[in-house]
Short mmCIF file of C-alpha atoms in Angstrom, two decimals:
data_model
loop_
_atom_site.label_atom_id
_atom_site.label_comp_id
_atom_site.label_asym_id
_atom_site.label_seq_id
_atom_site.Cartn_x
_atom_site.Cartn_y
_atom_site.Cartn_z
CA MET A 200 -64.19 61.33 -106.92
CA PHE A 201 -61.03 60.58 -104.97
CA THR A 202 -61.31 59.72 -101.28
CA LYS A 203 -58.96 58.86 -98.45
CA TYR A 204 -59.14 55.23 -99.59
CA ASN A 205 -57.11 56.21 -102.65
CA SER A 206 -53.34 56.52 -102.63
CA LEU A 207 -51.12 59.35 -103.78
CA ASN A 208 -49.96 57.31 -106.77
CA GLN A 209 -53.53 56.57 -107.83
CA ILE A 210 -54.26 60.27 -107.89
CA LEU A 211 -51.09 61.18 -109.76
CA ALA A 212 -51.75 58.47 -112.37
CA TYR A 213 -54.93 60.18 -113.62
CA PRO A 214 -54.32 61.75 -117.08
CA ARG A 215 -53.10 65.37 -116.84
CA MET A 216 -53.62 65.33 -113.05
CA ARG A 217 -50.00 66.25 -112.33
CA ALA A 218 -50.29 69.35 -114.49
CA TYR A 219 -53.45 70.49 -112.70
CA LEU A 220 -51.97 69.79 -109.27
CA ASP A 221 -49.12 72.11 -110.22
CA VAL A 222 -51.77 74.83 -110.31
CA PHE A 223 -54.29 73.76 -107.68
CA TYR A 224 -51.82 72.33 -105.16
CA SER A 225 -48.12 73.00 -104.42
CA ASP A 226 -44.93 71.07 -104.96
CA TYR A 227 -43.75 71.73 -101.41
CA LEU A 228 -46.93 70.14 -100.03
CA LEU A 229 -46.42 67.02 -102.16
CA SER A 230 -42.86 66.82 -100.84
CA LEU A 231 -44.24 66.44 -97.29
CA PHE A 232 -45.88 63.09 -98.04
CA PRO A 233 -43.89 60.29 -96.36
CA GLN A 234 -41.54 58.49 -98.72
CA GLY A 235 -42.37 54.84 -99.25
CA MET A 236 -46.10 55.41 -98.65
CA GLU A 237 -47.05 56.54 -102.14
CA ASP A 238 -49.26 53.46 -102.59
CA ALA A 239 -50.78 53.52 -99.11
CA PRO A 240 -54.34 54.74 -98.52
CA LEU A 241 -54.37 58.45 -97.72
CA ALA A 242 -56.23 57.67 -94.48
CA LEU A 243 -53.10 55.84 -93.30
CA VAL A 244 -50.73 58.48 -94.64
CA GLU A 245 -52.46 61.24 -92.70
CA ALA A 246 -52.03 59.26 -89.50
CA VAL A 247 -48.23 59.18 -89.79
CA GLY A 248 -47.36 62.24 -91.89
CA GLN A 249 -46.01 65.41 -90.30
CA ASN A 250 -45.97 69.10 -91.17
CA PRO A 251 -43.23 71.53 -90.15
CA TRP A 252 -45.92 73.76 -88.62
CA ASP A 253 -48.54 73.27 -85.91
CA GLU A 254 -51.22 71.56 -87.99
CA PRO A 255 -52.44 67.97 -88.34
CA PHE A 256 -51.28 66.21 -91.50
CA SER A 257 -54.94 65.50 -92.25
CA VAL A 258 -55.19 69.14 -93.40
CA THR A 259 -52.50 68.53 -96.04
CA VAL A 260 -54.30 65.38 -97.19
CA ASP A 261 -57.65 67.18 -97.30
CA GLN A 262 -56.12 69.93 -99.41
CA LEU A 263 -54.74 67.34 -101.83
CA LEU A 264 -58.18 65.76 -102.19
CA ASP A 265 -59.74 69.19 -102.69
CA ALA A 266 -57.27 69.94 -105.46
CA ALA A 267 -57.53 66.53 -107.14
CA ASN A 268 -61.33 66.54 -107.09
CA LEU A 269 -61.39 70.09 -108.41
CA ALA A 270 -59.23 68.90 -111.30
CA LEU A 271 -61.68 66.03 -111.90
CA GLU A 272 -64.51 68.56 -112.15
CA VAL A 273 -62.58 70.20 -114.99
CA LEU A 274 -61.17 67.10 -116.66
CA GLN A 275 -63.93 64.53 -116.18
CA THR A 276 -67.34 65.86 -115.19
CA GLY A 277 -67.18 69.30 -116.81
CA GLU A 278 -68.68 70.91 -113.71
CA ARG A 279 -66.05 73.65 -113.91
CA SER A 280 -63.93 75.23 -116.58
CA CYS A 281 -60.70 77.23 -116.53
CA ARG A 282 -61.15 80.19 -118.86
CA ASN A 283 -58.30 82.34 -120.04
CA LEU A 284 -60.16 85.64 -120.31
CA TRP A 285 -57.60 87.25 -122.59
CA SER A 286 -57.77 84.63 -125.32
CA GLY A 287 -61.21 83.20 -124.58
CA GLU A 288 -59.73 79.71 -124.72
CA GLU A 289 -59.42 76.95 -122.15
CA PHE A 290 -56.45 77.37 -119.86
CA ALA A 291 -53.67 74.83 -120.39
CA PRO A 292 -52.06 74.08 -117.01
CA GLU A 293 -48.90 72.90 -118.74
CA THR A 294 -48.15 76.58 -119.51
CA PHE A 295 -48.54 77.96 -116.01
CA ARG A 296 -44.81 78.18 -115.26
CA GLN A 297 -44.32 80.48 -118.23
CA SER A 298 -44.79 84.24 -118.20
CA GLY A 299 -47.51 86.11 -120.02
CA LYS A 300 -51.28 86.12 -120.24
CA GLN A 301 -51.53 82.37 -120.82
CA ARG A 302 -50.75 81.93 -117.10
CA SER A 303 -54.01 83.50 -115.94
CA PHE A 304 -57.47 81.97 -115.77
CA LEU A 305 -60.82 82.26 -114.05
CA LEU A 306 -62.13 79.01 -112.60
CA CYS A 307 -65.86 79.04 -113.38
CA PRO A 308 -68.83 76.79 -112.64
CA THR A 309 -70.44 75.38 -115.79
CA ASN A 310 -73.57 73.60 -114.52
CA VAL A 311 -75.58 76.68 -113.59
CA ASP A 312 -79.10 75.43 -114.25
CA ASP A 313 -80.88 75.94 -110.94
CA GLY A 314 -82.81 78.96 -112.21
CA GLU A 315 -81.55 81.14 -109.38
CA THR A 316 -79.75 84.48 -109.43
CA LYS A 317 -77.10 84.56 -106.74
CA PRO A 318 -74.43 86.97 -105.51
CA CYS A 319 -71.01 86.39 -107.05
CA LEU A 320 -67.84 85.84 -105.03
CA VAL A 321 -64.46 85.99 -106.77
CA ILE A 322 -61.78 84.32 -104.64
CA VAL A 323 -58.24 85.65 -104.99
CA PRO A 324 -55.58 83.57 -103.17
CA GLY A 325 -52.29 85.01 -101.96
CA GLY A 326 -48.70 84.04 -102.61
CA GLY A 327 -46.63 87.22 -102.35
CA TYR A 328 -47.18 88.04 -106.05
CA PHE A 329 -44.75 85.17 -106.76
CA GLU A 330 -47.33 82.36 -106.80
CA VAL A 331 -51.07 81.79 -106.32
CA CYS A 332 -51.82 79.48 -103.38
CA PHE A 333 -54.97 77.64 -104.39
CA SER A 334 -54.51 74.81 -101.89
CA GLY A 335 -55.35 76.74 -98.71
CA GLU A 336 -56.94 79.96 -99.96
CA GLY A 337 -58.69 78.94 -103.18
CA ASN A 338 -60.13 75.44 -103.32
CA PRO A 339 -61.53 75.30 -99.74
CA MET A 340 -63.08 78.76 -100.14
CA LEU A 341 -64.93 77.65 -103.26
CA ARG A 342 -66.52 74.73 -101.45
CA PHE A 343 -67.32 76.69 -98.29
CA PHE A 344 -69.00 79.70 -99.87
CA GLU A 345 -70.78 77.74 -102.60
CA ALA A 346 -72.45 75.75 -99.82
CA ARG A 347 -73.69 79.07 -98.43
CA GLY A 348 -75.45 80.28 -101.53
CA TYR A 349 -72.81 82.10 -103.57
CA ARG A 350 -71.70 81.57 -107.15
CA CYS A 351 -67.97 81.20 -106.63
CA PHE A 352 -65.12 81.81 -109.04
CA ALA A 353 -61.38 81.67 -108.38
CA LEU A 354 -58.75 83.73 -110.12
CA ARG A 355 -55.24 82.69 -111.06
CA TYR A 356 -53.61 86.01 -111.84
CA ARG A 357 -50.20 86.68 -113.31
CA THR A 358 -47.29 86.84 -110.88
CA TYR A 359 -43.57 87.56 -111.09
CA PRO A 360 -41.90 87.94 -113.57
CA ASP A 361 -45.10 89.62 -114.83
CA LEU A 362 -45.29 92.94 -112.97
CA TYR A 363 -47.80 95.67 -112.13
CA PRO A 364 -50.35 96.27 -113.55
CA ALA A 365 -50.64 92.72 -114.95
CA PRO A 366 -52.38 91.22 -111.87
CA GLN A 367 -54.73 94.20 -111.63
CA CYS A 368 -55.65 93.80 -115.29
CA ASP A 369 -56.34 90.10 -114.80
CA LEU A 370 -58.76 90.86 -111.96
CA ALA A 371 -60.35 93.75 -113.85
CA ILE A 372 -61.05 91.64 -116.94
CA ALA A 373 -62.49 88.89 -114.69
CA ILE A 374 -64.95 91.29 -113.05
CA ARG A 375 -65.96 92.80 -116.38
CA TYR A 376 -66.37 89.33 -117.92
CA LEU A 377 -68.67 88.29 -115.08
CA ARG A 378 -70.80 91.42 -115.34
CA ALA A 379 -71.07 90.92 -119.10
CA ASN A 380 -72.08 87.27 -118.62
CA ALA A 381 -74.27 87.59 -115.55
CA ASP A 382 -77.20 85.73 -117.14
CA ARG A 383 -74.94 82.88 -118.26
CA TYR A 384 -73.74 82.28 -114.69
CA GLY A 385 -76.91 83.15 -112.81
CA ILE A 386 -75.31 86.02 -110.90
CA ASP A 387 -76.44 89.48 -109.88
CA PRO A 388 -74.18 91.98 -111.70
CA GLY A 389 -74.71 94.42 -108.83
CA LYS A 390 -73.37 91.93 -106.31
CA ILE A 391 -69.85 91.18 -107.51
CA TYR A 392 -67.83 90.61 -104.35
CA LEU A 393 -64.12 89.92 -103.91
CA LEU A 394 -62.40 87.84 -101.25
CA GLY A 395 -58.62 88.00 -101.16
CA PHE A 396 -55.85 86.78 -98.88
CA SER A 397 -52.42 88.26 -98.18
CA ALA A 398 -51.04 89.54 -101.51
CA GLY A 399 -54.33 88.49 -103.10
CA ALA A 400 -56.01 90.82 -100.61
CA HIS A 401 -53.73 93.62 -101.81
CA LEU A 402 -54.87 92.85 -105.35
CA CYS A 403 -58.54 92.98 -104.29
CA ALA A 404 -58.01 96.18 -102.32
CA SER A 405 -56.23 97.78 -105.26
CA MET A 406 -59.26 97.11 -107.45
CA GLY A 407 -61.36 99.23 -105.10
CA ALA A 408 -59.13 102.22 -105.84
CA LEU A 409 -57.45 101.52 -109.19
CA HIS A 410 -60.21 99.94 -111.25
CA THR A 411 -60.38 102.88 -113.68
CA MET A 412 -56.67 102.54 -114.44
CA ALA A 413 -57.09 98.80 -114.94
CA GLU A 414 -60.11 99.28 -117.21
CA ARG A 415 -58.16 101.66 -119.44
CA GLU A 416 -55.22 99.27 -119.66
CA VAL A 417 -57.48 96.31 -120.48
CA ASP A 418 -59.23 98.36 -123.18
CA ARG A 419 -55.87 99.36 -124.61
CA GLN A 420 -54.94 95.70 -124.95
CA ILE A 421 -58.19 94.13 -126.15
CA GLY A 422 -60.18 97.01 -127.59
CA GLY A 423 -63.81 97.61 -126.71
CA ARG A 424 -64.88 94.09 -125.82
CA TYR A 425 -66.00 95.26 -122.37
CA ALA A 426 -66.47 98.96 -123.12
CA GLY A 427 -68.73 100.62 -120.58
CA ILE A 428 -68.55 97.74 -118.10
CA CYS A 429 -67.10 98.73 -114.75
CA ALA A 430 -64.46 96.66 -112.95
CA LYS A 431 -65.20 98.16 -109.53
CA PRO A 432 -66.25 95.46 -107.04
CA ASP A 433 -69.40 95.98 -104.99
CA LYS A 434 -67.88 94.74 -101.71
CA ILE A 435 -64.46 93.48 -100.70
CA GLY A 436 -63.19 90.98 -98.12
CA LEU A 437 -59.53 91.10 -97.07
CA GLY A 438 -57.87 88.31 -95.08
CA TYR A 439 -54.54 89.09 -93.35
CA PRO A 440 -53.98 91.66 -96.09
CA VAL A 441 -50.88 93.21 -97.55
CA ILE A 442 -51.77 96.92 -97.73
CA SER A 443 -48.77 99.20 -97.27
CA PHE A 444 -45.39 99.26 -99.00
CA LEU A 445 -44.19 102.24 -97.00
CA ARG A 446 -43.95 100.98 -93.41
CA GLU A 447 -44.29 97.63 -91.69
CA GLN A 448 -44.64 96.29 -95.19
CA HIS A 449 -44.35 92.82 -96.65
CA GLU A 450 -41.33 93.53 -98.79
CA GLY A 451 -41.62 90.28 -100.73
CA SER A 452 -45.00 91.30 -102.13
CA PHE A 453 -43.60 94.68 -103.17
CA GLN A 454 -40.75 92.99 -105.02
CA GLY A 455 -43.06 90.44 -106.63
CA LEU A 456 -45.54 93.06 -107.84
CA THR A 457 -43.16 95.82 -108.93
CA GLY A 458 -39.74 94.23 -109.38
CA GLY A 459 -38.49 96.76 -106.84
CA ASP A 460 -39.64 99.91 -108.65
CA GLU A 461 -39.41 102.50 -105.85
CA SER A 462 -41.61 104.94 -107.79
CA LEU A 463 -44.54 102.58 -107.13
CA ARG A 464 -44.05 102.18 -103.37
CA ALA A 465 -46.31 105.09 -102.37
CA PRO A 466 -48.95 104.80 -105.16
CA LEU A 467 -49.51 101.11 -104.34
CA SER A 468 -49.75 101.66 -100.59
CA LEU A 469 -53.50 101.39 -100.55
CA GLU A 470 -54.16 103.13 -97.25
CA ASN A 471 -53.35 106.28 -99.26
CA ARG A 472 -55.85 105.52 -102.04
CA VAL A 473 -59.10 105.35 -100.07
CA ASP A 474 -61.86 107.92 -100.61
CA ALA A 475 -65.59 108.06 -99.99
CA SER A 476 -66.32 106.08 -103.18
CA TYR A 477 -64.36 103.03 -102.01
CA PRO A 478 -66.45 99.81 -101.76
CA PRO A 479 -67.64 98.54 -98.36
CA THR A 480 -64.84 96.39 -96.96
CA PHE A 481 -64.45 93.59 -94.42
CA LEU A 482 -60.97 93.03 -92.98
CA TRP A 483 -59.54 90.43 -90.63
CA THR A 484 -56.09 89.55 -89.36
CA CYS A 485 -54.30 87.53 -86.70
CA MET A 486 -52.33 89.54 -84.17
CA ASP A 487 -49.54 86.96 -84.07
CA ASP A 488 -48.95 87.20 -87.84
CA SER A 489 -45.16 87.26 -88.23
CA CYS A 490 -45.25 87.42 -92.04
CA VAL A 491 -47.55 90.35 -92.88
CA PRO A 492 -47.75 92.76 -89.92
CA PRO A 493 -51.32 93.10 -88.60
CA SER A 494 -50.84 96.87 -88.75
CA ASN A 495 -51.58 96.60 -92.49
CA ALA A 496 -55.21 95.72 -91.78
CA LEU A 497 -55.46 98.25 -88.98
CA ARG A 498 -54.06 101.02 -91.17
CA MET A 499 -56.52 100.23 -93.95
CA ALA A 500 -59.43 100.19 -91.49
CA ALA A 501 -58.36 103.61 -90.21
CA ALA A 502 -58.31 104.97 -93.76
CA LEU A 503 -61.79 103.57 -94.41
CA GLU A 504 -63.02 105.15 -91.17
CA ARG A 505 -61.63 108.55 -92.14
CA ALA A 506 -63.30 108.35 -95.55
CA GLY A 507 -66.65 107.30 -94.10
CA VAL A 508 -66.65 103.96 -95.95
CA PRO A 509 -68.75 101.15 -94.39
CA HIS A 510 -66.32 98.57 -93.07
CA ARG A 511 -65.75 95.98 -90.38
CA LEU A 512 -62.41 95.02 -88.87
CA ARG A 513 -61.91 91.84 -86.89
CA THR A 514 -58.66 90.94 -85.16
CA TYR A 515 -57.93 87.55 -83.64
CA PRO A 516 -55.24 86.77 -81.08
CA SER A 517 -53.68 83.84 -82.93
CA GLY A 518 -53.65 81.96 -86.20
CA GLU A 519 -50.46 83.30 -87.73
CA HIS A 520 -50.35 83.90 -91.49
CA GLY A 521 -52.02 81.90 -94.23
CA CYS A 522 -54.55 80.12 -92.00
CA GLY A 523 -57.32 80.18 -94.62
CA LEU A 524 -60.65 79.13 -93.15
CA ALA A 525 -58.84 78.88 -89.79
CA PHE A 526 -61.14 76.21 -88.39
CA ARG A 527 -58.55 75.16 -85.81
CA LYS A 528 -57.52 78.73 -84.95
CA SER A 529 -58.92 81.57 -82.89
CA ALA A 530 -59.96 83.22 -86.18
CA ALA A 531 -62.44 80.42 -86.94
CA HIS A 532 -65.44 82.77 -86.97
CA TRP A 533 -64.14 85.21 -89.60
CA SER A 534 -66.15 83.54 -92.37
CA LYS A 535 -69.40 83.90 -90.42
CA GLU A 536 -68.59 87.56 -89.81
CA PHE A 537 -67.80 88.07 -93.48
CA LEU A 538 -71.08 86.53 -94.59
CA ASP A 539 -72.96 88.72 -92.14
CA PHE A 540 -71.14 91.76 -93.52
CA LEU A 541 -72.02 90.87 -97.13
CA GLU A 542 -75.65 90.27 -96.31
CA ASN A 543 -76.31 93.17 -93.92
CA THR A 544 -74.03 96.06 -94.98
CA PRO A 545 -75.57 98.48 -97.49
#
């Protein structure tokens, strides 16, 4: 396991590590590391490094270690695997910049031998449907919710230039795969929960309303492998979500998902797709979010209220967009609220 006594170069020298960091981390985060300190201990680097936003550089270092150690669990210890659910083969990170189904995978635990059956949480990071941001909204969530008794999986779904309904199909096949393999992973097939952020939250929310469409499209492409297995999640968590493409929208997510197809603007505005059968939903947002307007979460909560769907909305005064676990923000308690919602909402 890598620690803050290691250097950036020591991490990058590990076989295939750079390819996995392309997926689990981000190039722009690596570019923030001070030049000339590539061989210095990370504990020293975090003391002098700077971010262009209001956050200690230790967060960037911690995210690097999270990503590198996650890669070790795939490459070295075998504690996790990256499964391409379309081919059934191991995901090759060297292909992730291409288009097509080879870009998607479900990050799964492999050492499930505790004899317990646990609820399942599928984590779906954001990225505007142009990328999938594992570093802040994937890797830390895995660690946090696994420590609280959940079997956690993380989805890398297809993004631009792959368009709708490709991401929805990736999430649908992941849910159906998990229900079909519940015994293998020690999960309760009636407790398949989703947790998404930003555009990933839009993807999760769309599965609450569009799962039947996604099931049909998956079946059309792969036949009856998961025939009769539902892709509808049992509960959904949405962090600073993209919801609407009609007003106060995040236009980048609309372009990334649809390529600008105006005929999809209304059908994929999810506040219009809620009915009484929609899964119970937890939503949270920061009121100073200048990227995705907080009105998206409020509008979805209003739709859930009108339909009589159990839900909980939490708004926080600050935290901006993309704050993840938000430990240093006013939204720091969202995760506790979400866990309470999962455990106590019928």
